[in-house]
């Protein structure tokens, strides 16, 4: 004994801790645990590497059901299966399985295979309710018994809209969403992956198991030299698991970044140090602690280098296997596609030849699913070390040695030459409670140290342990090697376009920052972009077909692997102020994730130099809203994510003016960037009444189209194509013309993706003469390029008992990931705004016998998510509505815009939350009704104008301009406004950008639409 305890302390857990940790450190006590270790080792006959179950398409389609549920999984180094994991159960609906057609409890999930040009349909079902996983917590550390999910296919160049790669969806337990992914014909072949992406629980969901690999075509990238030589190819998923105390027979999957860990079943003797300010992934057997309890008694934990890797708390796996093995002929060249599908871990990899201890150079053939143009040596330590940040994939060529085994390992990092000390005098550690049951925390003062030989990598916060991952034994057979020389052309289709040679259309500064940034909640440690957390970081809105340069400036001490959805990018420059060996210039390939180096600080903690990464991206093919974020998913959950919306290549606005003095009503279309005239149309010859106009991409070609309807007389709707083909000007070709079904009199029109499917829907509002009704209409092309036919998908009554006219708009106005329908009550009613959303998720439970679940081809039920007055309840003049990202620099989602149809030109805007509100809540939960906050209130044409106003918006690179129309005398007038935040004001101030007097006589406020 190192000390004697005073009697009153004898039964405290502090004493137990000290006692057991002390005896633990003696040889005798290690012997006590030997039987359990032997039992563990007996489970550890090295198993041959297996690939996860692969699911393949049939007739061009892979259709699977993936159901997220709590599952029991068998980890190699755990005495009994762990029952607190998550996994996808799968069932093949259309396709071919190389294993069973259905299964579950897999870690990683089944590998999905689909070829370029084919279709991936995933029925994504959520059974995450009734969970009994103590460590499955939200970012506030609260244990969750249920959680929402959504599906991301990481790295695919694919539409982000509707039910495609939309990570803003919230699929609740007990429901399912069907995702249809149309894989582009030019999607590079290679290794991608899929995982859930629900903000706030992304890290725990992926750590506990909701991830798997996704292969487009061939995982190696379809490199001719690989197929010509019939080289074996393998997909290898890197994950880790943390089972605290597995050396003493425990079997609970712990979540290592949650402190304290789940110790409810920890027995006396479990060996464990938990240091605030660091967290899991440290090899527990190589951590030591020296200090004292608050009463002055000494406290000591000694490192235990004798503990084998199989007994450590934290273990990395390949395809879910601990240290699997493989046999190969001497000289055999194989191609390995590696995917780091862990939530946060960095894997620093090296190959070792056991015969002579040498480390073969690693030749990299591709990254993030995209084959390099030329084979490239791994960038670190003379090509012998490859760093895989979380979410990245690398394809490497590996040649077996002539003698000895080949090991893939995470080696010690030579930059750690001395023990790393943690915590100083304030370090604390956690020990099992009295009797070995219960959760207890002991704060002891002292220093924890980590042997440098245990550290394979540090990202500025976590320390990842050294470990052997995978071993290939060579057989007596010898074959001729196929050598990939650095610089050798690979001749695979990779779509690479060197953007270093072009002048970017736009440059953006993206500052990565972390800390207790929220003045209203200084206890909350957040990870932020440009000073604020998701979804209140500024929205980025590049135009389709533009090239932008984004400069990430990292002023934190952590590394941040940034991932941009939908579009891969080229790295222009990396500046690592802590290690110039990591700095480099232009890379001649595309990737989807880039590690942004940490900043350098002086001894006093003052920032000396930030870490900097510059990327360039060419935004091709797809418009719509997605995100970029840090792929250390705890950082993402704590705010380091940002909304990106790709705009159509051109922004337009249209003004619909009623006819006067015998002239027909007409629409004037202009370019929104400089207001220049494009087209004038007379949609309804002989009609002189007011019009409604809306712009949006009707036919899914990422070009803005236009809908025009008659607000009086008959419910006539005409759609014009915005594409300029066959020598025609934009908006000159009619793609549909019809009378709205079930609506009498005139009709107002909006465009938006309401049904979640590609292309847009029409949203129509009745104009009186009947109980006000909203109709959602789908459009279907009868022949390619031919006229589109309308089909009513759903109808609802927004304001029961109101028989007047209604205005309609659509927008992504809340965090549901769904486009909502915004309805404004017309003259005669209070100025009510109703926000409506269709419930598109399918219930998992079978319908009750005799229960009608809706008619085939129709949308499901609709719910009102918010209802409020835009103006004083006494105002009965009616309102016009629009939507737009007018507070784009303040983040959040699109605003609801409202104009007073009669009297003063009063315009107001509302947001469901933005930086104007301060920081967003740490745990985002969709509350009903969704709150809306006033973001601006002003008179668009001065308080003296008494003609009323209509509103819309048109997108810009940073948000949207508000468009307002009115009459000045008999002249139609359009003004555009930027809404600016002055200082720290909580509302926006309008700044008039442009005013346009239309060269026509008008007698009612013109309609306006923008996109
Ligand atoms: Cu980060």
CSV table of C-alpha atoms and ligand atoms in Angstrom, one decimal, residues 527 559-561 630-632 635 640, ligand 1:
chain,number,residue,atom,x,y,z
A,527,UNK,CA,-18.9,24.5,-33.6
A,559,UNK,CA,-8.9,19.9,-37.7
A,560,UNK,CA,-12.2,19.9,-39.6
A,561,UNK,CA,-12.9,17.5,-42.5
A,630,UNK,CA,-17.7,19.2,-40.9
A,631,UNK,CA,-17.6,15.4,-41.0
A,632,UNK,CA,-16.4,15.1,-37.4
A,635,UNK,CA,-19.0,19.0,-34.8
A,640,UNK,CA,-20.7,23.2,-38.0
B,1,LIG,CU1,-15.1,19.9,-37.3
